Amino acid sequence: EAQVTQNPRYLITVTGKKLTVTCSQNMNHEYMSWYRQDPGLGLRQIYYSMNVEVTDKGDVPEGYKVSRKEKRNFPLILESPSPNQTSLYFCASSTWGQADYGYTFGSGTRLTVV
Amino acid sequence: EDKVVQSPLSLVVHEGDTVTLNCSYEVTNFRSLLWYKQEKKAPTFLFMLTSSGIEKKSGRLSSILDKKELFSILNITATQTGDSAVYLCAVPYGQNFVFGPGTRLSVLP
C-alpha cells in the first residue's frame, strides 16, 4: 500500500530533550515536506526536500532540523524542544513537479513539550 | 503575502442539510486550488481545481472555482455524520502550499 509512515504517533517530552520524528514513504517520491498544524493557523511548512541531499526552509523552520540521506526517509529533528513546539506534525510527499496534484500525508505526530 | 482564507471557521448542521464552504485566496502566479478533508488524522485529497466555472463532483461533494473573483466553494448535499471533519483549502506556490485555517464541520444526527 502506498503510504507515508510517521513515528511516533504521540510523544510527550520535556524541554530541551532532543527528539527525532521519523518519516518514510514507499512511493519513490522525490519531494517530501514537514508541516505543523496549530489551531486557527492551518498547516505551515517547516522544511522541505526536493530530493536526496537537497533541503530548504519553509515558513517556520526555527528550532527544527531535517536531513535527506535516502530518498524514502525525511526525519524531523528537534535539537532542544520548547513548549511552543507543541503541535501536530505531518510529513507529506509528492512526485517532483506534481505537487499541484496534492500531497500524500502521513498520519501525524502529536507532540507535547512540557 | 500569499494567503488563503476560509469561512465559516466552524459550522454545525443536521443530517440531510446542504452546506457550502468558502475559500478565498490571494496568491501570485495562481496554478490550482485543492480541497482536503481532515478527520482525526491526515488530510485526504478531495479535489483539485484549475479552471474557472468547471464543477468537480464526487458523490455528494462538489466544488467550483472562480479565478476572476479568487474564490472556490465546496458544497456537500444531504450531509451525513461521516462528513464531520475539518475541510482544508490549499493553494500551491512553488513546491509549497498555502493552507487555509480550515472549516470545522459538525453534522449532528
PDB file of N, CA, C and O in Angstrom, chain A residues 39-108:
ATOM      1  N   PRO A  39      -4.110  25.196  15.955  1.00  0.00           N
ATOM      2  CA  PRO A  39      -5.490  25.703  15.854  1.00  0.00           C
ATOM      3  C   PRO A  39      -5.527  27.138  15.338  1.00  0.00           C
ATOM      4  O   PRO A  39      -4.810  28.007  15.833  1.00  0.00           O
ATOM      5  N   GLY A  40      -6.358  27.376  14.353  1.00  0.00           N
ATOM      6  CA  GLY A  40      -6.527  28.719  13.818  1.00  0.00           C
ATOM      7  C   GLY A  40      -5.453  29.165  12.848  1.00  0.00           C
ATOM      8  O   GLY A  40      -5.598  30.198  12.202  1.00  0.00           O
ATOM      9  N   LEU A  41      -4.380  28.380  12.732  1.00  0.00           N
ATOM     10  CA  LEU A  41      -3.260  28.784  11.866  1.00  0.00           C
ATOM     11  C   LEU A  41      -3.119  27.895  10.641  1.00  0.00           C
ATOM     12  O   LEU A  41      -2.328  28.172   9.751  1.00  0.00           O
ATOM     13  N   GLY A  42      -3.838  26.813  10.597  1.00  0.00           N
ATOM     14  CA  GLY A  42      -3.719  25.913   9.458  1.00  0.00           C
ATOM     15  C   GLY A  42      -2.396  25.176   9.451  1.00  0.00           C
ATOM     16  O   GLY A  42      -1.680  25.112  10.456  1.00  0.00           O
ATOM     17  N   LEU A  43      -2.060  24.631   8.316  1.00  0.00           N
ATOM     18  CA  LEU A  43      -0.813  23.888   8.144  1.00  0.00           C
ATOM     19  C   LEU A  43       0.274  24.847   7.679  1.00  0.00           C
ATOM     20  O   LEU A  43       0.094  25.579   6.700  1.00  0.00           O
ATOM     21  N   ARG A  44       1.394  24.818   8.356  1.00  0.00           N
ATOM     22  CA  ARG A  44       2.518  25.681   7.987  1.00  0.00           C
ATOM     23  C   ARG A  44       3.749  24.825   7.729  1.00  0.00           C
ATOM     24  O   ARG A  44       4.068  23.930   8.512  1.00  0.00           O
ATOM     25  N   GLN A  45       4.434  25.134   6.647  1.00  0.00           N
ATOM     26  CA  GLN A  45       5.560  24.310   6.241  1.00  0.00           C
ATOM     27  C   GLN A  45       6.795  24.632   7.074  1.00  0.00           C
ATOM     28  O   GLN A  45       7.146  25.788   7.263  1.00  0.00           O
ATOM     29  N   ILE A  46       7.475  23.573   7.514  1.00  0.00           N
ATOM     30  CA  ILE A  46       8.677  23.728   8.327  1.00  0.00           C
ATOM     31  C   ILE A  46       9.915  23.640   7.434  1.00  0.00           C
ATOM     32  O   ILE A  46      10.733  24.557   7.385  1.00  0.00           O
ATOM     33  N   TYR A  47      10.066  22.527   6.781  1.00  0.00           N
ATOM     34  CA  TYR A  47      11.171  22.279   5.849  1.00  0.00           C
ATOM     35  C   TYR A  47      10.639  21.421   4.715  1.00  0.00           C
ATOM     36  O   TYR A  47       9.654  20.720   4.860  1.00  0.00           O
ATOM     37  N   TYR A  48      11.351  21.477   3.603  1.00  0.00           N
ATOM     38  CA  TYR A  48      11.028  20.582   2.512  1.00  0.00           C
ATOM     39  C   TYR A  48      12.305  20.084   1.852  1.00  0.00           C
ATOM     40  O   TYR A  48      13.390  20.646   2.054  1.00  0.00           O
ATOM     41  N   SER A  49      12.150  19.039   1.056  1.00  0.00           N
ATOM     42  CA  SER A  49      13.293  18.452   0.357  1.00  0.00           C
ATOM     43  C   SER A  49      12.847  18.070  -1.044  1.00  0.00           C
ATOM     44  O   SER A  49      11.848  17.380  -1.216  1.00  0.00           O
ATOM     45  N   MET A  50      13.623  18.522  -2.016  1.00  0.00           N
ATOM     46  CA  MET A  50      13.262  18.227  -3.401  1.00  0.00           C
ATOM     47  C   MET A  50      13.907  16.948  -3.896  1.00  0.00           C
ATOM     48  O   MET A  50      13.529  16.434  -4.940  1.00  0.00           O
ATOM     49  N   ASN A  51      14.896  16.469  -3.160  1.00  0.00           N
ATOM     50  CA  ASN A  51      15.500  15.185  -3.493  1.00  0.00           C
ATOM     51  C   ASN A  51      16.587  14.884  -2.475  1.00  0.00           C
ATOM     52  O   ASN A  51      16.821  15.671  -1.539  1.00  0.00           O
ATOM     53  N   VAL A  52      17.265  13.787  -2.636  1.00  0.00           N
ATOM     54  CA  VAL A  52      18.313  13.394  -1.692  1.00  0.00           C
ATOM     55  C   VAL A  52      19.355  14.505  -1.574  1.00  0.00           C
ATOM     56  O   VAL A  52      19.788  15.069  -2.583  1.00  0.00           O
ATOM     57  N   GLU A  53      19.682  14.832  -0.331  1.00  0.00           N
ATOM     58  CA  GLU A  53      20.691  15.851  -0.005  1.00  0.00           C
ATOM     59  C   GLU A  53      20.284  17.266  -0.422  1.00  0.00           C
ATOM     60  O   GLU A  53      21.125  18.167  -0.400  1.00  0.00           O
ATOM     61  N   VAL A  54      19.025  17.475  -0.761  1.00  0.00           N
ATOM     62  CA  VAL A  54      18.539  18.818  -1.112  1.00  0.00           C
ATOM     63  C   VAL A  54      17.400  19.174  -0.178  1.00  0.00           C
ATOM     64  O   VAL A  54      16.309  18.608  -0.267  1.00  0.00           O
ATOM     65  N   THR A  55      17.667  20.079   0.760  1.00  0.00           N
ATOM     66  CA  THR A  55      16.630  20.512   1.692  1.00  0.00           C
ATOM     67  C   THR A  55      16.589  22.027   1.741  1.00  0.00           C
ATOM     68  O   THR A  55      17.587  22.694   1.424  1.00  0.00           O
ATOM     69  N   ASP A  56      15.446  22.562   2.153  1.00  0.00           N
ATOM     70  CA  ASP A  56      15.323  24.012   2.242  1.00  0.00           C
ATOM     71  C   ASP A  56      14.278  24.377   3.283  1.00  0.00           C
ATOM     72  O   ASP A  56      13.404  23.566   3.614  1.00  0.00           O
ATOM     73  N   LYS A  57      14.397  25.606   3.790  1.00  0.00           N
ATOM     74  CA  LYS A  57      13.492  26.074   4.830  1.00  0.00           C
ATOM     75  C   LYS A  57      12.128  26.389   4.249  1.00  0.00           C
ATOM     76  O   LYS A  57      12.001  26.897   3.134  1.00  0.00           O
ATOM     77  N   GLY A  58      11.117  26.103   5.064  1.00  0.00           N
ATOM     78  CA  GLY A  58       9.771  26.522   4.751  1.00  0.00           C
ATOM     79  C   GLY A  58       9.455  27.831   5.448  1.00  0.00           C
ATOM     80  O   GLY A  58      10.321  28.691   5.602  1.00  0.00           O
ATOM     81  N   ASP A  59       8.245  27.948   5.932  1.00  0.00           N
ATOM     82  CA  ASP A  59       7.809  29.207   6.541  1.00  0.00           C
ATOM     83  C   ASP A  59       8.171  29.323   8.019  1.00  0.00           C
ATOM     84  O   ASP A  59       8.320  30.424   8.530  1.00  0.00           O
ATOM     85  N   VAL A  60       8.297  28.197   8.714  1.00  0.00           N
ATOM     86  CA  VAL A  60       8.543  28.226  10.164  1.00  0.00           C
ATOM     87  C   VAL A  60       9.663  27.256  10.548  1.00  0.00           C
ATOM     88  O   VAL A  60       9.448  26.311  11.300  1.00  0.00           O
ATOM     89  N   PRO A  61      10.899  27.466  10.072  1.00  0.00           N
ATOM     90  CA  PRO A  61      11.965  26.493  10.295  1.00  0.00           C
ATOM     91  C   PRO A  61      12.686  26.585  11.642  1.00  0.00           C
ATOM     92  O   PRO A  61      13.437  25.674  12.011  1.00  0.00           O
ATOM     93  N   GLU A  62      12.458  27.687  12.378  1.00  0.00           N
ATOM     94  CA  GLU A  62      13.255  27.905  13.593  1.00  0.00           C
ATOM     95  C   GLU A  62      13.027  26.798  14.604  1.00  0.00           C
ATOM     96  O   GLU A  62      11.900  26.468  14.942  1.00  0.00           O
ATOM     97  N   GLY A  63      14.136  26.249  15.103  1.00  0.00           N
ATOM     98  CA  GLY A  63      14.060  25.210  16.123  1.00  0.00           C
ATOM     99  C   GLY A  63      13.998  23.797  15.562  1.00  0.00           C
ATOM    100  O   GLY A  63      13.914  22.833  16.330  1.00  0.00           O
ATOM    101  N   TYR A  64      14.061  23.666  14.249  1.00  0.00           N
ATOM    102  CA  TYR A  64      13.966  22.351  13.604  1.00  0.00           C
ATOM    103  C   TYR A  64      15.162  22.122  12.689  1.00  0.00           C
ATOM    104  O   TYR A  64      15.756  23.047  12.173  1.00  0.00           O
ATOM    105  N   LYS A  65      15.469  20.840  12.517  1.00  0.00           N
ATOM    106  CA  LYS A  65      16.443  20.420  11.508  1.00  0.00           C
ATOM    107  C   LYS A  65      15.876  19.232  10.766  1.00  0.00           C
ATOM    108  O   LYS A  65      15.020  18.508  11.284  1.00  0.00           O
ATOM    109  N   VAL A  66      16.365  19.029   9.545  1.00  0.00           N
ATOM    110  CA  VAL A  66      15.968  17.857   8.767  1.00  0.00           C
ATOM    111  C   VAL A  66      17.197  17.315   8.067  1.00  0.00           C
ATOM    112  O   VAL A  66      18.243  17.961   7.999  1.00  0.00           O
ATOM    113  N   SER A  67      17.048  16.108   7.548  1.00  0.00           N
ATOM    114  CA  SER A  67      18.082  15.532   6.697  1.00  0.00           C
ATOM    115  C   SER A  67      17.411  14.644   5.659  1.00  0.00           C
ATOM    116  O   SER A  67      16.308  14.141   5.874  1.00  0.00           O
ATOM    117  N   ARG A  68      18.080  14.491   4.528  1.00  0.00           N
ATOM    118  CA  ARG A  68      17.532  13.621   3.479  1.00  0.00           C
ATOM    119  C   ARG A  68      18.701  12.841   2.882  1.00  0.00           C
ATOM    120  O   ARG A  68      19.232  13.160   1.834  1.00  0.00           O
ATOM    121  N   LYS A  69      19.082  11.802   3.584  1.00  0.00           N
ATOM    122  CA  LYS A  69      20.203  10.972   3.143  1.00  0.00           C
ATOM    123  C   LYS A  69      19.743   9.866   2.201  1.00  0.00           C
ATOM    124  O   LYS A  69      20.536   9.320   1.425  1.00  0.00           O
ATOM    125  N   GLU A  70      18.480   9.497   2.309  1.00  0.00           N
ATOM    126  CA  GLU A  70      17.907   8.490   1.422  1.00  0.00           C
ATOM    127  C   GLU A  70      16.605   9.059   0.882  1.00  0.00           C
ATOM    128  O   GLU A  70      15.949   9.868   1.536  1.00  0.00           O
ATOM    129  N   LYS A  71      16.219   8.584  -0.278  1.00  0.00           N
ATOM    130  CA  LYS A  71      15.027   9.131  -0.914  1.00  0.00           C
ATOM    131  C   LYS A  71      13.782   8.875  -0.085  1.00  0.00           C
ATOM    132  O   LYS A  71      12.875   9.708  -0.034  1.00  0.00           O
ATOM    133  N   ARG A  72      13.683   7.753   0.566  1.00  0.00           N
ATOM    134  CA  ARG A  72      12.450   7.388   1.229  1.00  0.00           C
ATOM    135  C   ARG A  72      12.295   8.034   2.608  1.00  0.00           C
ATOM    136  O   ARG A  72      11.191   8.095   3.132  1.00  0.00           O
ATOM    137  N   ASN A  73      13.374   8.485   3.223  1.00  0.00           N
ATOM    138  CA  ASN A  73      13.300   8.944   4.609  1.00  0.00           C
ATOM    139  C   ASN A  73      13.568  10.442   4.745  1.00  0.00           C
ATOM    140  O   ASN A  73      14.465  10.989   4.093  1.00  0.00           O
ATOM    141  N   PHE A  74      12.825  11.062   5.638  1.00  0.00           N
ATOM    142  CA  PHE A  74      12.969  12.510   5.847  1.00  0.00           C
ATOM    143  C   PHE A  74      12.669  12.808   7.316  1.00  0.00           C
ATOM    144  O   PHE A  74      11.582  13.279   7.664  1.00  0.00           O
ATOM    145  N   PRO A  75      13.616  12.560   8.203  1.00  0.00           N
ATOM    146  CA  PRO A  75      13.361  12.770   9.634  1.00  0.00           C
ATOM    147  C   PRO A  75      13.353  14.248  10.015  1.00  0.00           C
ATOM    148  O   PRO A  75      14.082  15.062   9.432  1.00  0.00           O
ATOM    149  N   LEU A  76      12.557  14.551  11.017  1.00  0.00           N
ATOM    150  CA  LEU A  76      12.479  15.897  11.586  1.00  0.00           C
ATOM    151  C   LEU A  76      13.128  15.852  12.964  1.00  0.00           C
ATOM    152  O   LEU A  76      12.759  15.030  13.802  1.00  0.00           O
ATOM    153  N   ILE A  77      14.079  16.739  13.182  1.00  0.00           N
ATOM    154  CA  ILE A  77      14.865  16.734  14.406  1.00  0.00           C
ATOM    155  C   ILE A  77      14.609  18.015  15.186  1.00  0.00           C
ATOM    156  O   ILE A  77      14.692  19.121  14.623  1.00  0.00           O
ATOM    157  N   LEU A  78      14.285  17.851  16.465  1.00  0.00           N
ATOM    158  CA  LEU A  78      14.172  18.992  17.360  1.00  0.00           C
ATOM    159  C   LEU A  78      15.335  18.868  18.345  1.00  0.00           C
ATOM    160  O   LEU A  78      15.328  18.007  19.226  1.00  0.00           O
ATOM    161  N   GLU A  79      16.344  19.704  18.163  1.00  0.00           N
ATOM    162  CA  GLU A  79      17.567  19.594  18.969  1.00  0.00           C
ATOM    163  C   GLU A  79      17.292  19.953  20.432  1.00  0.00           C
ATOM    164  O   GLU A  79      17.802  19.320  21.352  1.00  0.00           O
ATOM    165  N   SER A  80      16.503  20.980  20.658  1.00  0.00           N
ATOM    166  CA  SER A  80      16.197  21.434  22.009  1.00  0.00           C
ATOM    167  C   SER A  80      14.741  21.896  22.049  1.00  0.00           C
ATOM    168  O   SER A  80      14.456  23.098  21.980  1.00  0.00           O
ATOM    169  N   PRO A  81      13.820  20.957  22.157  1.00  0.00           N
ATOM    170  CA  PRO A  81      12.399  21.295  22.064  1.00  0.00           C
ATOM    171  C   PRO A  81      11.972  22.299  23.134  1.00  0.00           C
ATOM    172  O   PRO A  81      12.465  22.275  24.270  1.00  0.00           O
ATOM    173  N   SER A  82      11.037  23.137  22.734  1.00  0.00           N
ATOM    174  CA  SER A  82      10.452  24.094  23.672  1.00  0.00           C
ATOM    175  C   SER A  82       8.938  23.972  23.622  1.00  0.00           C
ATOM    176  O   SER A  82       8.384  23.439  22.652  1.00  0.00           O
ATOM    177  N   PRO A  83       8.248  24.450  24.660  1.00  0.00           N
ATOM    178  CA  PRO A  83       6.779  24.304  24.704  1.00  0.00           C
ATOM    179  C   PRO A  83       6.069  24.882  23.480  1.00  0.00           C
ATOM    180  O   PRO A  83       5.001  24.391  23.110  1.00  0.00           O
ATOM    181  N   ASN A  84       6.638  25.905  22.833  1.00  0.00           N
ATOM    182  CA  ASN A  84       5.957  26.466  21.653  1.00  0.00           C
ATOM    183  C   ASN A  84       6.069  25.561  20.428  1.00  0.00           C
ATOM    184  O   ASN A  84       5.508  25.886  19.366  1.00  0.00           O
ATOM    185  N   GLN A  85       6.749  24.448  20.578  1.00  0.00           N
ATOM    186  CA  GLN A  85       6.784  23.456  19.512  1.00  0.00           C
ATOM    187  C   GLN A  85       5.761  22.344  19.741  1.00  0.00           C
ATOM    188  O   GLN A  85       5.687  21.390  18.960  1.00  0.00           O
ATOM    189  N   THR A  86       4.963  22.482  20.769  1.00  0.00           N
ATOM    190  CA  THR A  86       3.830  21.590  20.963  1.00  0.00           C
ATOM    191  C   THR A  86       2.869  21.795  19.800  1.00  0.00           C
ATOM    192  O   THR A  86       2.391  22.907  19.569  1.00  0.00           O
ATOM    193  N   SER A  87       2.609  20.731  19.068  1.00  0.00           N
ATOM    194  CA  SER A  87       1.823  20.877  17.851  1.00  0.00           C
ATOM    195  C   SER A  87       1.526  19.496  17.269  1.00  0.00           C
ATOM    196  O   SER A  87       1.988  18.478  17.776  1.00  0.00           O
ATOM    197  N   LEU A  88       0.751  19.506  16.191  1.00  0.00           N
ATOM    198  CA  LEU A  88       0.507  18.298  15.408  1.00  0.00           C
ATOM    199  C   LEU A  88       1.355  18.411  14.147  1.00  0.00           C
ATOM    200  O   LEU A  88       1.245  19.394  13.409  1.00  0.00           O
ATOM    201  N   TYR A  89       2.193  17.415  13.930  1.00  0.00           N
ATOM    202  CA  TYR A  89       3.144  17.449  12.821  1.00  0.00           C
ATOM    203  C   TYR A  89       2.759  16.440  11.748  1.00  0.00           C
ATOM    204  O   TYR A  89       2.380  15.305  12.046  1.00  0.00           O
ATOM    205  N   PHE A  90       2.866  16.879  10.507  1.00  0.00           N
ATOM    206  CA  PHE A  90       2.592  15.999   9.370  1.00  0.00           C
ATOM    207  C   PHE A  90       3.779  15.992   8.419  1.00  0.00           C
ATOM    208  O   PHE A  90       4.339  17.038   8.080  1.00  0.00           O
ATOM    209  N   CYS A  91       4.118  14.792   7.985  1.00  0.00           N
ATOM    210  CA  CYS A  91       5.050  14.606   6.892  1.00  0.00           C
ATOM    211  C   CYS A  91       4.224  14.363   5.632  1.00  0.00           C
ATOM    212  O   CYS A  91       3.136  13.767   5.703  1.00  0.00           O
ATOM    213  N   ALA A  92       4.715  14.831   4.503  1.00  0.00           N
ATOM    214  CA  ALA A  92       3.975  14.658   3.257  1.00  0.00           C
ATOM    215  C   ALA A  92       4.952  14.457   2.117  1.00  0.00           C
ATOM    216  O   ALA A  92       6.104  14.898   2.180  1.00  0.00           O
ATOM    217  N   SER A  93       4.498  13.798   1.075  1.00  0.00           N
ATOM    218  CA  SER A  93       5.366  13.593  -0.077  1.00  0.00           C
ATOM    219  C   SER A  93       4.560  13.722  -1.362  1.00  0.00           C
ATOM    220  O   SER A  93       3.331  13.590  -1.367  1.00  0.00           O
ATOM    221  N   SER A  94       5.286  14.000  -2.431  1.00  0.00           N
ATOM    222  CA  SER A  94       4.656  14.037  -3.753  1.00  0.00           C
ATOM    223  C   SER A  94       5.729  13.795  -4.808  1.00  0.00           C
ATOM    224  O   SER A  94       6.922  13.898  -4.534  1.00  0.00           O
ATOM    225  N   THR A  95       5.266  13.509  -6.012  1.00  0.00           N
ATOM    226  CA  THR A  95       6.193  13.365  -7.127  1.00  0.00           C
ATOM    227  C   THR A  95       6.690  14.740  -7.536  1.00  0.00           C
ATOM    228  O   THR A  95       5.896  15.694  -7.583  1.00  0.00           O
ATOM    229  N   TRP A  96       7.949  14.854  -7.816  1.00  0.00           N
ATOM    230  CA  TRP A  96       8.514  16.135  -8.220  1.00  0.00           C
ATOM    231  C   TRP A  96       7.757  16.688  -9.420  1.00  0.00           C
ATOM    232  O   TRP A  96       7.513  15.998 -10.389  1.00  0.00           O
ATOM    233  N   GLY A  97       7.399  17.958  -9.305  1.00  0.00           N
ATOM    234  CA  GLY A  97       6.669  18.613 -10.373  1.00  0.00           C
ATOM    235  C   GLY A  97       5.187  18.312 -10.369  1.00  0.00           C
ATOM    236  O   GLY A  97       4.433  18.875 -11.142  1.00  0.00           O
ATOM    237  N   GLN A  98       4.778  17.434  -9.482  1.00  0.00           N
ATOM    238  CA  GLN A  98       3.368  17.077  -9.412  1.00  0.00           C
ATOM    239  C   GLN A  98       2.746  17.539  -8.110  1.00  0.00           C
ATOM    240  O   GLN A  98       1.672  17.085  -7.743  1.00  0.00           O
ATOM    241  N   ALA A  99       3.426  18.429  -7.408  1.00  0.00           N
ATOM    242  CA  ALA A  99       2.908  18.861  -6.108  1.00  0.00           C
ATOM    243  C   ALA A  99       1.540  19.507  -6.256  1.00  0.00           C
ATOM    244  O   ALA A  99       0.738  19.482  -5.344  1.00  0.00           O
ATOM    245  N   ASP A 100       1.277  20.071  -7.446  1.00  0.00           N
ATOM    246  CA  ASP A 100      -0.033  20.681  -7.647  1.00  0.00           C
ATOM    247  C   ASP A 100      -1.147  19.673  -7.477  1.00  0.00           C
ATOM    248  O   ASP A 100      -2.278  20.045  -7.207  1.00  0.00           O
ATOM    249  N   TYR A 101      -0.832  18.414  -7.667  1.00  0.00           N
ATOM    250  CA  TYR A 101      -1.855  17.385  -7.555  1.00  0.00           C
ATOM    251  C   TYR A 101      -2.046  16.929  -6.126  1.00  0.00           C
ATOM    252  O   TYR A 101      -2.836  16.038  -5.862  1.00  0.00           O
ATOM    253  N   GLY A 102      -1.322  17.552  -5.242  1.00  0.00           N
ATOM    254  CA  GLY A 102      -1.554  17.267  -3.840  1.00  0.00           C
ATOM    255  C   GLY A 102      -0.549  16.309  -3.257  1.00  0.00           C
ATOM    256  O   GLY A 102       0.162  15.603  -3.971  1.00  0.00           O
ATOM    257  N   TYR A 103      -0.472  16.370  -1.971  1.00  0.00           N
ATOM    258  CA  TYR A 103       0.423  15.513  -1.219  1.00  0.00           C
ATOM    259  C   TYR A 103      -0.267  14.230  -0.784  1.00  0.00           C
ATOM    260  O   TYR A 103      -1.487  14.167  -0.658  1.00  0.00           O
ATOM    261  N   THR A 104       0.566  13.247  -0.461  1.00  0.00           N
ATOM    262  CA  THR A 104       0.154  12.151   0.397  1.00  0.00           C
ATOM    263  C   THR A 104       0.697  12.469   1.778  1.00  0.00           C
ATOM    264  O   THR A 104       1.908  12.682   1.942  1.00  0.00           O
ATOM    265  N   PHE A 105      -0.180  12.526   2.744  1.00  0.00           N
ATOM    266  CA  PHE A 105       0.207  12.878   4.102  1.00  0.00           C
ATOM    267  C   PHE A 105       0.395  11.634   4.955  1.00  0.00           C
ATOM    268  O   PHE A 105      -0.298  10.624   4.774  1.00  0.00           O
ATOM    269  N   GLY A 106       1.303  11.745   5.913  1.00  0.00           N
ATOM    270  CA  GLY A 106       1.397  10.751   6.968  1.00  0.00           C
ATOM    271  C   GLY A 106       0.263  10.950   7.960  1.00  0.00           C
ATOM    272  O   GLY A 106      -0.519  11.906   7.854  1.00  0.00           O
ATOM    273  N   SER A 107       0.173  10.058   8.919  1.00  0.00           N
ATOM    274  CA  SER A 107      -0.945  10.076   9.867  1.00  0.00           C
ATOM    275  C   SER A 107      -0.784  11.090  10.977  1.00  0.00           C
ATOM    276  O   SER A 107      -1.707  11.271  11.766  1.00  0.00           O
ATOM    277  N   GLY A 108       0.365  11.727  11.042  1.00  0.00           N
ATOM    278  CA  GLY A 108       0.550  12.791  12.022  1.00  0.00           C
ATOM    279  C   GLY A 108       1.250  12.333  13.292  1.00  0.00           C
ATOM    280  O   GLY A 108       1.156  11.169  13.684  1.00  0.00           O
TER     281      GLY A 108
END
